[in-house]
């Protein structure tokens, strides 16, 4: 197998991962739940600067369909809906940690290049 | 400071990082260079299934402008252009490793949900 197809083979897992996580807001929504634990829709929305309700609702639905986020409806009046990372979703914690760590270390450089 | 703004403050580094890395192909292009070292345009393109030349060219230019990838023109006939991660780009290696690791561990589940 030549070197290029060797690389392509090694790329497949990360391509699947990026298929799932692509889009600017999904990783940020997951990191918010990683930091905040169980949260309501408006709590998530207030925590993420510049995200719209439409995008948050769409991405939460996607993450729910992919078993990364769970949605619990509580029988209060009015009813309340809470979101949190599933056990499967929490397996991404190391990725959130690395991204946050990199962001903290390189903020000056990133903002300088902005 | 209430809990929401505490979370927002912690989100800022990862929001900057995702501002830089957003889009499905950038992380995949960087991982290709992480795996393949110094590579020519067509070598990168052949390694990444389904990427178009237009997207590859646009993202390589973005990554070059953000000092994550370097571009070297070699005085051959015809001239050859090679790309590789800069030292700054290599600081993202831990992120690539975590994403690849997560992808390998969860491939069956991701593909099953596809």
PDB file of N, CA and C in Angstrom, chain B residues 32-79:
ATOM      1  N   UNK B  32      -3.778  15.483   7.920  1.00  0.00           N
ATOM      2  CA  UNK B  32      -3.055  14.867   6.790  1.00  0.00           C
ATOM      3  C   UNK B  32      -1.590  15.288   6.814  1.00  0.00           C
ATOM      4  N   UNK B  33      -1.342  16.582   7.047  1.00  0.00           N
ATOM      5  CA  UNK B  33       0.042  17.094   7.102  1.00  0.00           C
ATOM      6  C   UNK B  33       0.738  16.599   8.366  1.00  0.00           C
ATOM      7  N   UNK B  34      -0.046  16.410   9.408  1.00  0.00           N
ATOM      8  CA  UNK B  34       0.481  15.862  10.673  1.00  0.00           C
ATOM      9  C   UNK B  34       0.975  14.434  10.427  1.00  0.00           C
ATOM     10  N   UNK B  35       0.232  13.672   9.603  1.00  0.00           N
ATOM     11  CA  UNK B  35       0.589  12.278   9.295  1.00  0.00           C
ATOM     12  C   UNK B  35       1.652  12.205   8.204  1.00  0.00           C
ATOM     13  N   UNK B  36       1.546  13.110   7.180  1.00  0.00           N
ATOM     14  CA  UNK B  36       2.387  12.967   5.989  1.00  0.00           C
ATOM     15  C   UNK B  36       3.599  13.860   5.947  1.00  0.00           C
ATOM     16  N   UNK B  37       3.697  14.818   6.901  1.00  0.00           N
ATOM     17  CA  UNK B  37       4.857  15.732   6.891  1.00  0.00           C
ATOM     18  C   UNK B  37       4.751  16.689   5.718  1.00  0.00           C
ATOM     19  N   UNK B  38       5.889  16.928   5.038  1.00  0.00           N
ATOM     20  CA  UNK B  38       5.900  17.878   3.919  1.00  0.00           C
ATOM     21  C   UNK B  38       5.266  17.212   2.695  1.00  0.00           C
ATOM     22  N   UNK B  39       4.233  17.845   2.108  1.00  0.00           N
ATOM     23  CA  UNK B  39       3.503  17.218   0.996  1.00  0.00           C
ATOM     24  C   UNK B  39       3.168  18.242  -0.100  1.00  0.00           C
ATOM     25  N   UNK B  40       3.044  17.729  -1.367  1.00  0.00           N
ATOM     26  CA  UNK B  40       2.615  18.596  -2.465  1.00  0.00           C
ATOM     27  C   UNK B  40       1.097  18.652  -2.502  1.00  0.00           C
ATOM     28  N   UNK B  41       0.554  19.654  -3.226  1.00  0.00           N
ATOM     29  CA  UNK B  41      -0.895  19.860  -3.310  1.00  0.00           C
ATOM     30  C   UNK B  41      -1.597  18.575  -3.729  1.00  0.00           C
ATOM     31  N   UNK B  42      -1.136  17.977  -4.819  1.00  0.00           N
ATOM     32  CA  UNK B  42      -1.839  16.779  -5.323  1.00  0.00           C
ATOM     33  C   UNK B  42      -1.694  15.589  -4.399  1.00  0.00           C
ATOM     34  N   UNK B  43      -0.579  15.533  -3.654  1.00  0.00           N
ATOM     35  CA  UNK B  43      -0.410  14.439  -2.686  1.00  0.00           C
ATOM     36  C   UNK B  43      -1.450  14.580  -1.567  1.00  0.00           C
ATOM     37  N   UNK B  44      -1.656  15.835  -1.119  1.00  0.00           N
ATOM     38  CA  UNK B  44      -2.652  16.085  -0.071  1.00  0.00           C
ATOM     39  C   UNK B  44      -4.039  15.737  -0.611  1.00  0.00           C
ATOM     40  N   UNK B  45      -4.303  16.218  -1.819  1.00  0.00           N
ATOM     41  CA  UNK B  45      -5.645  16.002  -2.423  1.00  0.00           C
ATOM     42  C   UNK B  45      -5.929  14.518  -2.581  1.00  0.00           C
ATOM     43  N   UNK B  46      -4.902  13.731  -3.037  1.00  0.00           N
ATOM     44  CA  UNK B  46      -5.109  12.285  -3.231  1.00  0.00           C
ATOM     45  C   UNK B  46      -5.318  11.561  -1.904  1.00  0.00           C
ATOM     46  N   UNK B  47      -4.783  12.149  -0.830  1.00  0.00           N
ATOM     47  CA  UNK B  47      -4.894  11.484   0.476  1.00  0.00           C
ATOM     48  C   UNK B  47      -6.253  11.680   1.124  1.00  0.00           C
ATOM     49  N   UNK B  48      -6.978  12.738   0.739  1.00  0.00           N
ATOM     50  CA  UNK B  48      -8.241  13.074   1.417  1.00  0.00           C
ATOM     51  C   UNK B  48      -9.430  12.753   0.517  1.00  0.00           C
ATOM     52  N   UNK B  49     -10.116  11.626   0.814  1.00  0.00           N
ATOM     53  CA  UNK B  49     -11.279  11.252  -0.004  1.00  0.00           C
ATOM     54  C   UNK B  49     -12.313  12.376  -0.057  1.00  0.00           C
ATOM     55  N   UNK B  50     -12.858  12.632  -1.246  1.00  0.00           N
ATOM     56  CA  UNK B  50     -14.011  13.540  -1.450  1.00  0.00           C
ATOM     57  C   UNK B  50     -13.679  15.028  -1.328  1.00  0.00           C
ATOM     58  N   UNK B  51     -12.445  15.432  -1.063  1.00  0.00           N
ATOM     59  CA  UNK B  51     -12.187  16.875  -1.013  1.00  0.00           C
ATOM     60  C   UNK B  51     -11.978  17.399  -2.438  1.00  0.00           C
ATOM     61  N   UNK B  52     -12.459  18.632  -2.707  1.00  0.00           N
ATOM     62  CA  UNK B  52     -12.257  19.199  -4.048  1.00  0.00           C
ATOM     63  C   UNK B  52     -11.000  20.071  -4.045  1.00  0.00           C
ATOM     64  N   UNK B  53     -10.435  20.289  -5.232  1.00  0.00           N
ATOM     65  CA  UNK B  53      -9.235  21.126  -5.345  1.00  0.00           C
ATOM     66  C   UNK B  53      -9.520  22.537  -4.875  1.00  0.00           C
ATOM     67  N   UNK B  54     -10.767  23.010  -5.161  1.00  0.00           N
ATOM     68  CA  UNK B  54     -11.132  24.399  -4.792  1.00  0.00           C
ATOM     69  C   UNK B  54     -11.127  24.564  -3.262  1.00  0.00           C
ATOM     70  N   UNK B  55     -11.747  23.595  -2.564  1.00  0.00           N
ATOM     71  CA  UNK B  55     -11.816  23.688  -1.097  1.00  0.00           C
ATOM     72  C   UNK B  55     -10.411  23.552  -0.502  1.00  0.00           C
ATOM     73  N   UNK B  56      -9.621  22.591  -1.050  1.00  0.00           N
ATOM     74  CA  UNK B  56      -8.271  22.382  -0.527  1.00  0.00           C
ATOM     75  C   UNK B  56      -7.437  23.654  -0.691  1.00  0.00           C
ATOM     76  N   UNK B  57      -7.525  24.259  -1.859  1.00  0.00           N
ATOM     77  CA  UNK B  57      -6.742  25.463  -2.129  1.00  0.00           C
ATOM     78  C   UNK B  57      -7.163  26.604  -1.199  1.00  0.00           C
ATOM     79  N   UNK B  58      -8.485  26.782  -1.008  1.00  0.00           N
ATOM     80  CA  UNK B  58      -9.017  27.859  -0.141  1.00  0.00           C
ATOM     81  C   UNK B  58      -8.558  27.649   1.302  1.00  0.00           C
ATOM     82  N   UNK B  59      -8.677  26.409   1.795  1.00  0.00           N
ATOM     83  CA  UNK B  59      -8.339  26.154   3.199  1.00  0.00           C
ATOM     84  C   UNK B  59      -6.829  26.214   3.437  1.00  0.00           C
ATOM     85  N   UNK B  60      -6.031  25.754   2.452  1.00  0.00           N
ATOM     86  CA  UNK B  60      -4.569  25.850   2.608  1.00  0.00           C
ATOM     87  C   UNK B  60      -4.157  27.317   2.706  1.00  0.00           C
ATOM     88  N   UNK B  61      -4.811  28.169   1.889  1.00  0.00           N
ATOM     89  CA  UNK B  61      -4.489  29.613   1.915  1.00  0.00           C
ATOM     90  C   UNK B  61      -4.843  30.190   3.289  1.00  0.00           C
ATOM     91  N   UNK B  62      -6.028  29.800   3.818  1.00  0.00           N
ATOM     92  CA  UNK B  62      -6.462  30.273   5.144  1.00  0.00           C
ATOM     93  C   UNK B  62      -5.452  29.845   6.206  1.00  0.00           C
ATOM     94  N   UNK B  63      -5.054  28.563   6.158  1.00  0.00           N
ATOM     95  CA  UNK B  63      -4.138  28.018   7.171  1.00  0.00           C
ATOM     96  C   UNK B  63      -2.759  28.677   7.069  1.00  0.00           C
ATOM     97  N   UNK B  64      -2.398  29.033   5.816  1.00  0.00           N
ATOM     98  CA  UNK B  64      -1.109  29.721   5.619  1.00  0.00           C
ATOM     99  C   UNK B  64      -1.179  31.128   6.229  1.00  0.00           C
ATOM    100  N   UNK B  65      -2.301  31.835   5.959  1.00  0.00           N
ATOM    101  CA  UNK B  65      -2.475  33.205   6.491  1.00  0.00           C
ATOM    102  C   UNK B  65      -2.478  33.187   8.024  1.00  0.00           C
ATOM    103  N   UNK B  66      -2.916  32.074   8.602  1.00  0.00           N
ATOM    104  CA  UNK B  66      -2.994  31.993  10.076  1.00  0.00           C
ATOM    105  C   UNK B  66      -1.772  31.282  10.658  1.00  0.00           C
ATOM    106  N   UNK B  67      -0.695  31.182   9.836  1.00  0.00           N
ATOM    107  CA  UNK B  67       0.608  30.692  10.312  1.00  0.00           C
ATOM    108  C   UNK B  67       0.535  29.259  10.859  1.00  0.00           C
ATOM    109  N   UNK B  68      -0.404  28.482  10.344  1.00  0.00           N
ATOM    110  CA  UNK B  68      -0.518  27.078  10.793  1.00  0.00           C
ATOM    111  C   UNK B  68       0.153  26.156   9.779  1.00  0.00           C
ATOM    112  N   UNK B  69       0.161  26.599   8.488  1.00  0.00           N
ATOM    113  CA  UNK B  69       0.805  25.820   7.428  1.00  0.00           C
ATOM    114  C   UNK B  69       1.804  26.723   6.707  1.00  0.00           C
ATOM    115  N   UNK B  70       2.959  26.144   6.321  1.00  0.00           N
ATOM    116  CA  UNK B  70       3.918  26.941   5.517  1.00  0.00           C
ATOM    117  C   UNK B  70       3.925  26.377   4.094  1.00  0.00           C
ATOM    118  N   UNK B  71       4.211  27.244   3.154  1.00  0.00           N
ATOM    119  CA  UNK B  71       4.207  26.906   1.730  1.00  0.00           C
ATOM    120  C   UNK B  71       5.601  27.188   1.177  1.00  0.00           C
ATOM    121  N   UNK B  72       6.245  26.163   0.580  1.00  0.00           N
ATOM    122  CA  UNK B  72       7.612  26.342   0.056  1.00  0.00           C
ATOM    123  C   UNK B  72       7.597  26.091  -1.453  1.00  0.00           C
ATOM    124  N   UNK B  73       8.108  27.073  -2.219  1.00  0.00           N
ATOM    125  CA  UNK B  73       8.185  26.930  -3.687  1.00  0.00           C
ATOM    126  C   UNK B  73       9.596  26.462  -4.029  1.00  0.00           C
ATOM    127  N   UNK B  74       9.699  25.319  -4.710  1.00  0.00           N
ATOM    128  CA  UNK B  74      11.023  24.770  -5.004  1.00  0.00           C
ATOM    129  C   UNK B  74      11.362  25.044  -6.475  1.00  0.00           C
ATOM    130  N   UNK B  75      12.600  25.461  -6.716  1.00  0.00           N
ATOM    131  CA  UNK B  75      13.040  25.880  -8.050  1.00  0.00           C
ATOM    132  C   UNK B  75      13.349  24.684  -8.953  1.00  0.00           C
ATOM    133  N   UNK B  76      12.312  23.842  -9.142  1.00  0.00           N
ATOM    134  CA  UNK B  76      12.499  22.685 -10.028  1.00  0.00           C
ATOM    135  C   UNK B  76      11.810  23.029 -11.358  1.00  0.00           C
ATOM    136  N   UNK B  77      11.894  22.139 -12.330  1.00  0.00           N
ATOM    137  CA  UNK B  77      11.232  22.427 -13.605  1.00  0.00           C
ATOM    138  C   UNK B  77      10.309  21.265 -13.954  1.00  0.00           C
ATOM    139  N   UNK B  78       8.963  21.368 -13.897  1.00  0.00           N
ATOM    140  CA  UNK B  78       8.285  22.593 -13.472  1.00  0.00           C
ATOM    141  C   UNK B  78       8.462  22.837 -11.975  1.00  0.00           C
ATOM    142  N   UNK B  79       8.159  24.083 -11.531  1.00  0.00           N
ATOM    143  CA  UNK B  79       8.379  24.379 -10.102  1.00  0.00           C
ATOM    144  C   UNK B  79       7.455  23.474  -9.270  1.00  0.00           C
TER     145      UNK B  79
END
